Short mmCIF file of C-alpha atoms in Angstrom, two decimals:
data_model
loop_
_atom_site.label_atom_id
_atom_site.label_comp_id
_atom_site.label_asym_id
_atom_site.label_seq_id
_atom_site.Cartn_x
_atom_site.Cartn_y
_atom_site.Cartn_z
CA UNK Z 6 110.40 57.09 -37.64
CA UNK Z 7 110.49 53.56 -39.22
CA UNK Z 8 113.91 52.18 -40.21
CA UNK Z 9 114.43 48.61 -41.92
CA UNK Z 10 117.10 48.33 -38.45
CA UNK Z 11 117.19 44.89 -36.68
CA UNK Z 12 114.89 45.38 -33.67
CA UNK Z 13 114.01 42.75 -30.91
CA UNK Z 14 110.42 43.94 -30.60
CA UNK Z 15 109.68 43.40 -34.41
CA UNK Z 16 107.52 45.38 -36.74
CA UNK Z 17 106.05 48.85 -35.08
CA UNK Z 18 102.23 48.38 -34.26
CA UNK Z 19 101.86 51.73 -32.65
CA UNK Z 20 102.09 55.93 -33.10
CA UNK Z 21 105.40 56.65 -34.34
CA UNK Z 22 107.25 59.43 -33.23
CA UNK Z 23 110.00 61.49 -35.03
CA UNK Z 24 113.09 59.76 -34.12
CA UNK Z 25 115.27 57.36 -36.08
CA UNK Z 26 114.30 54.17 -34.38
CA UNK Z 27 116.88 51.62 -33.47
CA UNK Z 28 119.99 53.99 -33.56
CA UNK Z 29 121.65 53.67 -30.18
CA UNK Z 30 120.49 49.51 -29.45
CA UNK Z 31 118.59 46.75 -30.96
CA UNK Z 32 116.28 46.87 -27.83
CA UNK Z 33 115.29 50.31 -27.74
CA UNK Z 34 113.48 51.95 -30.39
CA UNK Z 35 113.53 55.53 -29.66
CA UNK Z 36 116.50 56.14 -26.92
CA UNK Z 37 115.88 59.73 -26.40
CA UNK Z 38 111.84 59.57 -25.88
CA UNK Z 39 112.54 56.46 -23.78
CA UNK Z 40 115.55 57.92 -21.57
CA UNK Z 41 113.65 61.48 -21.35
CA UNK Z 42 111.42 60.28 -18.57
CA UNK Z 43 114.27 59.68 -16.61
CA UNK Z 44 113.40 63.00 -14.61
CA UNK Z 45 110.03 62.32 -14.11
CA UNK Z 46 110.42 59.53 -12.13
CA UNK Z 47 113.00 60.84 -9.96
CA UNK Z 48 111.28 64.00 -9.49
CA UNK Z 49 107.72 62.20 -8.49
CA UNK Z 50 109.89 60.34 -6.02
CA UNK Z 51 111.19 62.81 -4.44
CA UNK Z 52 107.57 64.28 -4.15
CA UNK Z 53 106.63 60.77 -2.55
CA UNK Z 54 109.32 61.11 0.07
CA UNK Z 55 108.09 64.28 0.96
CA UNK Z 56 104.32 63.37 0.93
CA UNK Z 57 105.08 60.51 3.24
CA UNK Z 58 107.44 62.02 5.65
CA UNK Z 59 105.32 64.63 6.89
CA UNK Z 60 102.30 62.67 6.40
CA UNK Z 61 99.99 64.42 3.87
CA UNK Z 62 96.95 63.01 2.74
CA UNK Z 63 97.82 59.73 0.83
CA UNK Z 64 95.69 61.36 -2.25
CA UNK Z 65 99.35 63.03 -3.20
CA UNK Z 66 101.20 60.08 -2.14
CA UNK Z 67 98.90 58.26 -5.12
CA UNK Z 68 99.41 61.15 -7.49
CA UNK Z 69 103.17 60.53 -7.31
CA UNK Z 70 102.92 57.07 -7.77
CA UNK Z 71 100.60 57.91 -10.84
CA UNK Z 72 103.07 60.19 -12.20
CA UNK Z 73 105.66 57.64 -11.83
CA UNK Z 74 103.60 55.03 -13.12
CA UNK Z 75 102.72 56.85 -16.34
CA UNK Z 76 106.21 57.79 -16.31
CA UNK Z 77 107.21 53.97 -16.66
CA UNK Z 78 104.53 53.27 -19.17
CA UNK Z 79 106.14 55.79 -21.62
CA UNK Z 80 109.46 54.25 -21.28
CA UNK Z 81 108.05 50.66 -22.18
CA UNK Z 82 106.06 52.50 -25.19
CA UNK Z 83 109.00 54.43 -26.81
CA UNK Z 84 111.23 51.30 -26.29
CA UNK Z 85 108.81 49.26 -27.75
CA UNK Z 86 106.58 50.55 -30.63
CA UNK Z 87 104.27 48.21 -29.32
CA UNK Z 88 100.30 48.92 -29.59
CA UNK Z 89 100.17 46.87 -26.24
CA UNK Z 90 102.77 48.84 -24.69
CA UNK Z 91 101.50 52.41 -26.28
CA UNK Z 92 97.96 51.49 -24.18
CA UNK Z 93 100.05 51.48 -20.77
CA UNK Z 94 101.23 54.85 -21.12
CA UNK Z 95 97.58 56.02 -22.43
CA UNK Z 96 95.64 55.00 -20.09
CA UNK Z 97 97.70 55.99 -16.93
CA UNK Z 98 97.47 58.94 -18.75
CA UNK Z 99 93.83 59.23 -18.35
CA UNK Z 100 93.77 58.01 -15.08
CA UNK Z 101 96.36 60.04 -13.76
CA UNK Z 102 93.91 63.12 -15.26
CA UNK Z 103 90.76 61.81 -13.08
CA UNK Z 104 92.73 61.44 -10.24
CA UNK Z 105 93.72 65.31 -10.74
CA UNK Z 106 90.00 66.43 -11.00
CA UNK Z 107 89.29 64.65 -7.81
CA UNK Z 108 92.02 66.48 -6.08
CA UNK Z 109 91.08 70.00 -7.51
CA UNK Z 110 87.07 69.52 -6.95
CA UNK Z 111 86.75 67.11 -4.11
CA UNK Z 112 87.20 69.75 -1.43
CA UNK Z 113 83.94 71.43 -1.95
CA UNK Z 114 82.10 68.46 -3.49
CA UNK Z 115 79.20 67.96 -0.69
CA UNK Z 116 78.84 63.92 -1.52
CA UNK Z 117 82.21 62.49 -0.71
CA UNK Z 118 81.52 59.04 -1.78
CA UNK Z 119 79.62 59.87 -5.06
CA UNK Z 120 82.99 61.79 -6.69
CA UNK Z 121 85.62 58.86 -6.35
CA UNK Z 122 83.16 55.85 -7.13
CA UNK Z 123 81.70 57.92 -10.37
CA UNK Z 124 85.86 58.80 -11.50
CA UNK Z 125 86.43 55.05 -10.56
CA UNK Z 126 84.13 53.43 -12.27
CA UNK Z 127 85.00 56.15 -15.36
CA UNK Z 128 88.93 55.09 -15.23
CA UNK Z 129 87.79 50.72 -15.22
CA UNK Z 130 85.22 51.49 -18.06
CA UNK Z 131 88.15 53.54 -20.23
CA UNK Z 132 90.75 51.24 -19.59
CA UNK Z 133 88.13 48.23 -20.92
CA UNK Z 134 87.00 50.26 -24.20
CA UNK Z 135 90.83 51.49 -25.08
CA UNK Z 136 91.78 47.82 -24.61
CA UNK Z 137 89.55 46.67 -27.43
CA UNK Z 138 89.32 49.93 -29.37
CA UNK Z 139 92.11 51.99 -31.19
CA UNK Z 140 91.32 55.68 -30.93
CA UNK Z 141 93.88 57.37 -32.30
CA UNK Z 142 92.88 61.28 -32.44
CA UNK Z 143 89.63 60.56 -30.37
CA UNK Z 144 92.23 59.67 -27.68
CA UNK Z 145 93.85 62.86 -28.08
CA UNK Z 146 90.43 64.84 -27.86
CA UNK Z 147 89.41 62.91 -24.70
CA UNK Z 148 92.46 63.77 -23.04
CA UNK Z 149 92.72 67.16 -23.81
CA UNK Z 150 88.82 67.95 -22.28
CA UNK Z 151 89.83 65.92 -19.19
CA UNK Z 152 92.99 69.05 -19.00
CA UNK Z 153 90.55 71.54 -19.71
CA UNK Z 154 88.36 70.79 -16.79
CA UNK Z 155 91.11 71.33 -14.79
CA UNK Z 156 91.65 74.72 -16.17
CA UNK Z 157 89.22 76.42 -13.69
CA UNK Z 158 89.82 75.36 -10.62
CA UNK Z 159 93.92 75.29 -10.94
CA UNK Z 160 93.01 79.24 -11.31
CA UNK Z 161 90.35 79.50 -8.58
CA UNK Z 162 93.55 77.97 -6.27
CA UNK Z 163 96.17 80.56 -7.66
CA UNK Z 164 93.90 84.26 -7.15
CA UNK Z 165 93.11 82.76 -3.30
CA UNK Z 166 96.58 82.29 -2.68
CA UNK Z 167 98.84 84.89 -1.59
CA UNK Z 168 102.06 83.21 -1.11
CA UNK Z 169 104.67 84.83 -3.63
CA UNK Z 170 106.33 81.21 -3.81
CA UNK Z 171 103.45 79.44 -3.89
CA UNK Z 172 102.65 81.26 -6.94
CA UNK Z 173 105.58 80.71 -8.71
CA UNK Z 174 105.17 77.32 -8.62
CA UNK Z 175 101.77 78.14 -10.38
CA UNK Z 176 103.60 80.12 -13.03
CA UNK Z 177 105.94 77.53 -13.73
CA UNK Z 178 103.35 74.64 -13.95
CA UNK Z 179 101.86 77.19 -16.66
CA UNK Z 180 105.26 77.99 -18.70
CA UNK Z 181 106.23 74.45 -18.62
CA UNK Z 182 103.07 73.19 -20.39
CA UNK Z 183 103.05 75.93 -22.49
CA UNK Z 184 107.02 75.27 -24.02
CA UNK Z 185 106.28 71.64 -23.38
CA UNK Z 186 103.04 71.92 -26.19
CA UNK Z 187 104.86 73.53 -28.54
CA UNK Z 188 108.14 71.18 -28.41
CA UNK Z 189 105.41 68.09 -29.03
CA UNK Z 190 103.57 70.06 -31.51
CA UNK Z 191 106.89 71.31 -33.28
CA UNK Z 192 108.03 67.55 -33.36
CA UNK Z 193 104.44 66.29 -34.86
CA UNK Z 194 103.56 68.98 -37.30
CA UNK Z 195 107.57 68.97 -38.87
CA UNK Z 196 108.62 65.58 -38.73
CA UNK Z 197 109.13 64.95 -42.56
CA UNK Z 198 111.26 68.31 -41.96
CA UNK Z 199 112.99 67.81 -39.05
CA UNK Z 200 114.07 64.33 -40.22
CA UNK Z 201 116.34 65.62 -42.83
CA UNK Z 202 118.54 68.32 -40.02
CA UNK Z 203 121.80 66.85 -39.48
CA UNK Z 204 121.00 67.22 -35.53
CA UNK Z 205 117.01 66.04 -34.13
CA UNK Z 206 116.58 68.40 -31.62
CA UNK Z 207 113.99 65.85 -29.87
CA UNK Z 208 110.94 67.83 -29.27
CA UNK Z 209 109.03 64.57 -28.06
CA UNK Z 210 111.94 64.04 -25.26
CA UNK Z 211 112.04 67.88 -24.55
CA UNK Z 212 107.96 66.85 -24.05
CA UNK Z 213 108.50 64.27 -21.72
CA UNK Z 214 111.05 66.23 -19.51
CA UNK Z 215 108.71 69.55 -19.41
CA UNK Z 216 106.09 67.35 -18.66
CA UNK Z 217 107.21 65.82 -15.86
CA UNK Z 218 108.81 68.92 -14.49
CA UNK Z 219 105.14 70.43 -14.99
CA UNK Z 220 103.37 67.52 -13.14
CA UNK Z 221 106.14 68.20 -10.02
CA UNK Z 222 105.14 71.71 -10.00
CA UNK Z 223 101.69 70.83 -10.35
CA UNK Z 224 101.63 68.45 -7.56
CA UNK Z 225 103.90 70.66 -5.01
CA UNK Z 226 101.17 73.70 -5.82
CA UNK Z 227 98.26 71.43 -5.03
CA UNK Z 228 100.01 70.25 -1.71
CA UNK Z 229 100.89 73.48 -0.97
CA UNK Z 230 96.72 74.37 -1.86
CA UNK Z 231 95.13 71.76 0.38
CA UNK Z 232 97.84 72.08 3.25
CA UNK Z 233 96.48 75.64 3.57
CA UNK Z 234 92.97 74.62 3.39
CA UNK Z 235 93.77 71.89 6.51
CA UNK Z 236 95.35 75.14 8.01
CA UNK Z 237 99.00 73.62 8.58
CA UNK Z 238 100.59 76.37 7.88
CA UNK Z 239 102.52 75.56 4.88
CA UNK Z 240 105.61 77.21 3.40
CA UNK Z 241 107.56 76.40 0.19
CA UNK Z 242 110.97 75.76 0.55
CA UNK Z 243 114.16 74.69 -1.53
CA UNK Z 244 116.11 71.16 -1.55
CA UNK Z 245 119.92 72.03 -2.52
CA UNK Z 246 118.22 75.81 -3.06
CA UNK Z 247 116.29 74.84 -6.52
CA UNK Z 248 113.92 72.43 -5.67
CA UNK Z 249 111.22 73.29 -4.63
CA UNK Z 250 108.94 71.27 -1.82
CA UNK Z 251 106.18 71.92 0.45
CA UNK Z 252 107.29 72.25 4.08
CA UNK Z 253 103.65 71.91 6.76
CA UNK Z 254 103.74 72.18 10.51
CA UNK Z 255 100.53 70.84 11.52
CA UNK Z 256 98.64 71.77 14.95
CA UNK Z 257 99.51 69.26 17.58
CA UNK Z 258 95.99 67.90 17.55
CA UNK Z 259 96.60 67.00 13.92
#
C-alpha cells in the first residue's frame, strides 16, 4: 500500500501489494513480503545439497537454483517497488515453470533435443517481450496456463506411484498451493478491508512461505519420480524427522 513515508527507492513504479510500505526501514518497502522468502531459499538449498551429494541428474540441481533464484528476485521486488525489480521475480517465474514442464514431459518425449531448444528459445523470447512490455493481468493468465499444463502429468506421476511417503509429499504439494491461493487471493480481493484491521495478517507473505514450501515438496516428489524411473531404488526419508528428502542407492554400474 502507498504511504507518503521517506523511502530510498523513491516513488513505487510497480504492483502494489497490501502492506503498509516503509514501516519497519527506509530501505525496505514491504518487510514481511520481502523477509517471507526467507524459507524458500533455505529450503531449495537444502534440496541442492541433496541433489548434489548423491549425484542426481543436474536437471534438479537447476530447479533448486531456479527456485532460489526466483526466490531472490521477490525479495529485491517487495523491497523495492521497482517495475525493474518486479520483472526479475516475473520472469524467473516463468522460467522456473518451463523448466518444470521439461522435467514432467521430457521422459517420454521421443526428440530429446527438440523439447529443451523449443522451452529455451520460449524463456529468451519472454524475457525480451516482458522487458519492453507491461502485462499486468496478461502476465497472470500466461502463468497460470504454464501451471495448468503441469496439472496432468504431476497426476499421471502420483496414480503410478505406490510409495505411501512418496505420496504424501504429493498431497502436500497439493494442500500447500491450495491454502497458499487463497492467502494471495484473500490479500488481493480485501485489501481496502484488510487495511483498516488493527493486525495485517500478511496473506502475500503467508503466499510466499506456502509457496516455497510447495515448490520443496514439488521438487522432492519429482526426484523421488525420476529416481524410480532410473530404477535406484529410492526411499523418502526425514532430516531432524520432518523434513523430508529423497534418499537413492543406485546400481553399482550407475
Amino acid at each position: 500500500m502507498a504511504e507518503e513515508v521517506s523511502s530510498f527507492w523513491g516513488p513505487v513504479t510497480s504492483t502494489d501489494w497490501c502492506e503498509r510500505n516503509y514501516m519497519h526501514s527506509s530501505y525496505v518497502a514491504e518487510f514481511f513480503n520481502t523477509i517471507s522468502n526467507i524459507p524458500c531459499i533455505l529450503l531449495a538449498l537444502f534440496g541442492l545439497i541433496n541433489a548434489l551429494r548423491q549425484r542426481f541428474e543436474k536437471r534438479f540441481s537447476v530447479l533448486h537454483i531456479s527456485n532460489m533464484i526466483l526466490a531472490i528476485g521477490s525479495m529485491m521486488y517487495h523491497a523495492t517497488l521497482q517495475r525493474l525489480q518486479q520483472q526479475g521475480d516475473e520472469t524467473p517465474m516463468v522460467w522456473e515453470m518451463l523448466l518444470y514442464i521439461y522435467i514432467l514431459y521430457s521422459p517420454d518425449w521421443h526428440y530429446r533435443s527438440t523439447m529443451p531448444t523449443f522451452l529455451f528459445l520460449y524463456g529468451a523470447a519472454f524475457a525480451v517481450v516482458h522487458s519492453l512490455v507491461r502485462f499486468g493481468i496478461g502476465f497472470k493468465v500466461h502463468y497460470m496456463i504454464l501451471c495448468l499444463l503441469c496439472i496432468p502429468r504431476m497426476y499421471k506421476y502420483y496414480i503410478h506411484t505406490t510409495d505411501v511417503h512418496a505420496k504424501w509429499l504429493a498431497k502436500l504439494y497439493l494442500a500447500t498451493i491450495s491454502v497458499g491461493s487463497l492467502c494471495w487471493l484473500f490479500d488481493r480481493i480485501f485489501c481496502k478491508n484488510i487495511s483498516y484491521w488493527y493486525i495485517n495478517p500478511q496473506g502475500h507473505a503467508l503466499w510466499h512461505v506456502l509457496m516455497g514450501i510447495n515448490s520443496y515438496y514439488a521438487n522432492t516428489f519429482l526426484m523421488f519420480c525420476r529416481a524410480q524411473q532410473r530404477g535406484w531404488n529410492p526411499k523418502v526419508v526425514h532430516c531432524l524427522g520432518f523434513l523430508p528428502y529423497v534418499k537413492i542407492e543406485k546400481p553399482k554400474t550407475q
